[in-house]
XYZ file of N, CA and C in Angstrom:
426
model
N 15.363 -0.905 -6.977
C 13.941 -0.631 -6.822
C 13.438 -1.154 -5.480
N 12.603 -0.382 -4.796
C 12.124 -0.805 -3.488
C 11.319 -2.104 -3.516
N 10.383 -2.230 -4.430
C 9.638 -3.473 -4.566
C 8.550 -3.703 -3.549
N 8.165 -4.964 -3.420
C 6.965 -5.346 -2.682
C 7.025 -5.153 -1.174
N 8.199 -5.057 -0.572
C 8.248 -4.934 0.884
C 8.168 -3.491 1.363
N 8.090 -2.564 0.447
C 7.995 -1.157 0.817
C 6.534 -0.706 0.849
N 6.270 0.271 1.705
C 4.929 0.808 1.859
C 4.981 2.296 1.521
N 4.225 2.712 0.509
C 4.096 4.138 0.219
C 3.177 4.751 1.270
N 3.476 5.969 1.671
C 2.658 6.644 2.673
C 1.928 7.807 2.009
N 0.616 7.842 2.190
C -0.202 8.940 1.685
C -0.382 9.973 2.792
N -0.871 11.130 2.423
C -1.013 12.225 3.384
C -1.973 11.878 4.524
N -3.019 11.091 4.266
C -3.933 10.753 5.360
C -3.249 9.890 6.416
N -2.302 9.054 6.003
C -1.512 8.278 6.954
C -0.587 9.170 7.768
N 0.074 10.102 7.099
C 0.959 11.048 7.797
C 0.181 11.889 8.804
N -0.937 12.422 8.352
C -1.753 13.284 9.210
C -2.315 12.483 10.382
N -2.789 11.279 10.113
C -3.334 10.444 11.181
C -2.306 10.082 12.233
N -1.067 9.898 11.819
C -0.008 9.574 12.774
C 0.325 10.749 13.689
N 0.372 11.929 13.136
C 0.867 13.085 13.881
C -0.216 13.843 14.635
N -1.466 13.670 14.225
C -2.564 14.450 14.803
C -3.406 13.577 15.741
N -3.235 13.737 17.058
C -3.966 12.895 18.008
C -5.483 13.020 17.910
N -5.987 14.116 17.347
C -7.440 14.261 17.241
C -7.989 13.745 15.908
N -7.124 13.204 15.060
C -7.576 12.619 13.802
C -8.358 11.335 14.093
N -9.481 11.106 13.397
C -10.272 9.888 13.656
C -9.496 8.589 13.405
N -8.465 8.638 12.573
C -7.668 7.440 12.278
C -6.377 7.358 13.096
N -6.217 8.236 14.090
C -4.943 8.286 14.818
C -4.566 6.939 15.440
N -5.462 6.331 16.209
C -5.104 5.074 16.879
C -4.823 3.965 15.860
N -5.580 3.937 14.768
C -5.332 2.939 13.723
C -3.966 3.191 13.070
N -3.630 4.467 12.841
C -2.322 4.808 12.247
C -1.175 4.372 13.151
N -1.330 4.585 14.449
C -0.296 4.170 15.391
C -0.167 2.645 15.376
N -1.290 1.957 15.337
C -1.273 0.489 15.284
C -0.574 -0.007 14.014
N -0.890 0.607 12.891
C -0.254 0.232 11.622
C 1.235 0.528 11.678
N 1.596 1.698 12.156
C 3.003 2.075 12.251
C 3.787 1.102 13.134
N 3.210 0.732 14.259
C 3.855 -0.234 15.153
C 4.030 -1.585 14.464
N 3.025 -2.006 13.710
C 3.108 -3.271 12.979
C 4.229 -3.220 11.937
N 4.286 -2.131 11.186
C 5.316 -2.000 10.156
C 6.709 -2.031 10.775
N 6.873 -1.343 11.885
C 8.167 -1.333 12.571
C 8.510 -2.723 13.090
N 7.570 -3.380 13.747
C 7.812 -4.710 14.316
C 8.155 -5.737 13.248
N 7.651 -5.526 12.033
C 7.886 -6.483 10.953
C 8.930 -5.990 9.955
N 9.660 -4.955 10.333
C 10.755 -4.402 9.511
C 10.319 -4.060 8.093
N 9.123 -3.503 7.975
C 8.620 -3.073 6.674
C 8.903 -1.583 6.520
N 9.623 -1.248 5.483
C 10.016 0.137 5.279
C 8.915 0.974 4.655
N 8.899 2.236 5.013
C 7.943 3.164 4.431
C 8.672 4.159 3.541
N 7.959 4.621 2.546
C 8.465 5.640 1.633
C 7.471 6.786 1.642
N 7.970 7.960 2.002
C 7.142 9.155 2.023
C 7.688 10.116 0.972
N 7.113 10.111 -0.219
C 7.584 11.036 -1.254
C 7.381 12.484 -0.802
N 8.346 13.338 -1.107
C 8.272 14.707 -0.618
C 7.015 15.460 -1.064
N 6.505 15.251 -2.280
C 5.239 15.925 -2.621
C 4.097 15.580 -1.654
N 4.128 14.383 -1.088
C 3.095 13.962 -0.137
C 3.312 14.653 1.209
N 4.570 14.884 1.569
C 4.868 15.662 2.771
C 4.251 17.054 2.628
N 4.442 17.658 1.461
C 3.888 18.993 1.212
C 2.360 18.979 1.224
N 1.766 17.933 0.659
C 0.303 17.823 0.672
C -0.210 17.728 2.109
N 0.426 16.904 2.925
C 0.004 16.748 4.318
C 0.177 18.057 5.090
N 1.298 18.720 4.891
C 1.545 19.986 5.589
C 0.532 21.043 5.171
N 0.192 21.079 3.901
C -0.799 22.034 3.406
C -2.172 21.750 4.010
N -2.554 20.488 4.052
C -3.840 20.107 4.636
C -3.891 20.457 6.119
N -2.806 20.169 6.829
C -2.773 20.498 8.256
C -2.898 22.000 8.487
N -2.305 22.786 7.613
C -2.347 24.235 7.777
C -3.694 24.808 7.378
N -4.193 24.425 6.204
C -5.404 25.049 5.657
C -6.702 24.466 6.183
N -6.793 23.164 6.247
C -8.070 22.528 6.585
C -8.208 22.162 8.055
N -7.093 21.891 8.711
C -7.156 21.401 10.085
C -6.695 22.479 11.074
N -6.146 23.559 10.550
C -5.673 24.686 11.361
C -4.642 24.249 12.398
N -3.684 23.431 11.949
C -2.606 22.969 12.819
C -1.254 23.207 12.137
N -0.872 24.480 11.968
C 0.426 24.758 11.348
C 1.593 24.224 12.174
N 1.384 24.043 13.485
C 2.432 23.457 14.319
C 2.733 22.025 13.882
N 1.693 21.259 13.554
C 1.905 19.885 13.080
C 2.468 19.873 11.667
N 2.081 20.856 10.857
C 2.660 20.975 9.510
C 4.164 21.188 9.623
N 4.568 22.069 10.511
C 5.997 22.335 10.732
C 6.705 21.082 11.207
N 6.064 20.318 12.077
C 6.665 19.079 12.594
C 6.870 18.056 11.476
N 5.865 17.906 10.608
C 6.005 16.974 9.477
C 7.137 17.423 8.554
N 7.197 18.704 8.265
C 8.268 19.220 7.404
C 9.635 18.984 8.047
N 9.750 19.243 9.335
C 11.020 19.039 10.036
C 11.395 17.562 10.096
N 10.420 16.711 10.401
C 10.695 15.266 10.485
C 11.202 14.713 9.162
N 10.647 15.179 8.073
C 11.028 14.642 6.767
C 12.254 15.324 6.177
N 12.657 16.442 6.726
C 13.896 17.087 6.297
C 15.095 16.347 6.872
N 14.888 15.652 7.987
C 15.980 14.996 8.689
C 16.276 13.591 8.179
N 15.501 13.092 7.246
C 15.709 11.732 6.746
C 16.798 11.762 5.680
N 17.913 11.105 5.985
C 19.051 11.109 5.067
C 19.038 9.931 4.100
N 18.586 8.788 4.560
C 18.666 7.567 3.761
C 17.312 7.271 3.127
N 16.976 8.013 2.088
C 15.700 7.826 1.411
C 15.850 6.771 0.312
N 14.868 5.880 0.184
C 14.928 4.873 -0.882
C 14.951 5.550 -2.252
N 15.665 4.946 -3.151
C 15.735 5.471 -4.513
C 14.529 4.961 -5.290
N 13.751 5.900 -5.799
C 12.579 5.576 -6.603
C 12.792 6.055 -8.028
N 12.189 5.345 -8.944
C 12.094 5.860 -10.308
C 10.921 6.834 -10.286
N 11.241 8.115 -10.313
C 10.218 9.146 -10.189
C 9.791 9.736 -11.527
N 10.168 9.098 -12.594
C 9.788 9.559 -13.926
C 8.373 9.057 -14.230
N 7.391 9.706 -13.607
C 6.009 9.232 -13.676
C 5.048 10.272 -14.243
N 5.546 11.368 -14.752
C 4.654 12.451 -15.186
C 3.667 11.999 -16.262
N 4.117 11.193 -17.205
C 3.202 10.719 -18.256
C 2.133 9.793 -17.670
N 2.532 8.917 -16.753
C 1.563 8.018 -16.108
C 0.521 8.814 -15.323
N 0.960 9.824 -14.600
C 0.034 10.647 -13.821
C -0.937 11.357 -14.745
N -0.412 11.942 -15.795
C -1.241 12.680 -16.738
C -2.297 11.776 -17.383
N -1.895 10.601 -17.809
C -2.838 9.669 -18.443
C -3.866 9.137 -17.449
N -3.424 8.780 -16.269
C -4.317 8.236 -15.260
C -5.327 9.273 -14.791
N -4.838 10.476 -14.561
C -5.728 11.522 -14.063
C -6.830 11.821 -15.066
N -6.510 11.846 -16.307
C -7.508 12.114 -17.343
C -8.534 10.986 -17.421
N -8.060 9.740 -17.373
C -8.946 8.590 -17.540
C -9.802 8.322 -16.299
N -9.294 8.647 -15.144
C -9.984 8.297 -13.897
C -10.346 9.525 -13.064
N -10.586 10.632 -13.719
C -10.803 11.868 -12.994
C -12.046 11.799 -12.115
N -11.868 12.232 -10.892
C -12.948 12.357 -9.927
C -12.596 13.560 -9.069
N -13.588 14.301 -8.635
C -13.273 15.451 -7.799
C -12.789 15.028 -6.413
N -12.963 13.775 -6.073
C -12.490 13.260 -4.788
C -11.003 12.932 -4.832
N -10.537 12.423 -5.951
C -9.145 11.994 -6.051
C -8.304 13.057 -6.733
N -7.255 13.435 -6.045
C -6.403 14.531 -6.498
C -5.263 14.025 -7.372
N -4.561 14.939 -8.013
C -3.354 14.537 -8.737
C -2.336 13.841 -7.822
N -2.324 14.182 -6.534
C -1.417 13.501 -5.602
C -1.740 12.009 -5.521
N -3.018 11.662 -5.528
C -3.422 10.252 -5.494
C -2.925 9.518 -6.736
N -3.072 10.161 -7.860
C -2.615 9.555 -9.118
C -1.093 9.468 -9.158
N -0.425 10.449 -8.552
C 1.033 10.435 -8.450
C 1.496 9.213 -7.654
N 0.854 8.956 -6.517
C 1.245 7.789 -5.715
C 0.988 6.483 -6.454
N -0.114 6.392 -7.157
C -0.397 5.184 -7.946
C 0.664 4.982 -9.021
N 1.051 6.062 -9.665
C 2.079 5.977 -10.708
C 3.419 5.558 -10.107
N 3.773 6.121 -8.958
C 5.014 5.717 -8.285
C 4.982 4.229 -7.937
N 3.855 3.790 -7.409
C 3.718 2.382 -7.043
C 3.889 1.489 -8.267
N 3.210 1.838 -9.338
C 3.290 1.036 -10.566
C 4.712 1.006 -11.116
N 5.320 2.148 -11.203
C 6.657 2.271 -11.793
C 7.716 1.557 -10.955
N 7.498 1.477 -9.643
C 8.497 0.908 -8.742
C 8.098 -0.428 -8.127
N 7.036 -1.036 -8.674
C 6.589 -2.354 -8.230
C 6.287 -2.390 -6.720
N 5.605 -1.348 -6.248
C 5.198 -1.282 -4.846
C 3.723 -1.675 -4.776
N 3.411 -2.545 -3.839
C 2.057 -3.106 -3.756
C 1.228 -2.578 -2.590
N 1.860 -1.881 -1.635
C 1.168 -1.469 -0.414
C 1.190 0.038 -0.247
N 0.126 0.557 0.379
C 0.048 1.984 0.658
C -0.563 2.210 2.037
N 0.042 3.116 2.783
C -0.450 3.506 4.103
C -1.443 4.637 3.877
N -2.681 4.257 3.694
C -3.774 5.176 3.410
C -5.073 4.471 3.761
N -6.133 5.247 3.841
C -7.453 4.684 4.102
C -8.397 4.926 2.930
N -7.865 5.390 1.833
C -8.644 5.762 0.656
C -8.872 4.541 -0.230
N -10.133 4.171 -0.426
C -10.466 2.983 -1.235
C -10.070 3.152 -2.704
N -9.814 4.370 -3.140
C -9.342 4.615 -4.505
C -8.121 3.750 -4.811
N -7.232 3.625 -3.852
C -5.996 2.866 -4.081
C -6.276 1.379 -4.291
N -7.256 0.843 -3.582
C -7.628 -0.561 -3.782
C -8.127 -0.773 -5.209
N -8.896 0.192 -5.710
C -9.409 0.099 -7.080
C -8.281 0.153 -8.107
N -7.140 0.705 -7.688
C -5.985 0.801 -8.575
C -5.029 -0.384 -8.395
N -5.436 -1.375 -7.585
C -4.640 -2.591 -7.424
C -3.671 -2.589 -6.256
N -3.692 -1.557 -5.422
C -2.809 -1.517 -4.253
C -3.519 -2.112 -3.037
N -2.729 -2.542 -2.083
C -3.260 -3.070 -0.831
C -3.050 -2.024 0.255
N -4.106 -1.714 0.985
C -4.000 -0.762 2.083
C -3.224 -1.389 3.239
N -2.359 -0.617 3.862
C -1.499 -1.128 4.934
C -2.304 -1.738 6.079
N -3.486 -1.208 6.354
C -4.279 -1.759 7.460
C -4.663 -3.219 7.212
N -4.680 -3.641 5.948
C -5.000 -5.041 5.653
C -3.877 -5.977 6.087
N -2.671 -5.449 6.242
C -1.562 -6.266 6.731
C -1.814 -6.719 8.176
N -2.575 -5.945 8.929
C -2.875 -6.290 10.312
C -3.741 -7.543 10.405
N -4.469 -7.842 9.356
C -5.391 -8.980 9.342
C -4.689 -10.295 9.007
N -3.449 -10.195 8.521
C -2.741 -11.417 8.096
C -2.092 -12.127 9.245
């Protein structure tokens, strides 16, 4: 199990890293540099890659960046092993905490974190803090 030293990456973190015009781009680069300098591993679940690519294509009109994210994540050979049997957790959480702001992808990441004892997430969404996760940007303050 990956545990506490791993950082789950949400689509807003992926998009912010790759899109120079994203309002969080410089913060994402700063966080990424910090994680690298401190040897903190990131985990990008493939459904989140698809979510980011879809957002880049549909909402941001940057299919070139969507293609880049898909290509970058296709080349990763050594992916951490996660317990991905989270469908029941996602289903229960989504029903209990439904909001039109938070998608099933958000609940999926929370379930992955819970199931795999991951405490950190590379995202700017306060929803994750309410679910007991620590946002990666808070690591910069330590």
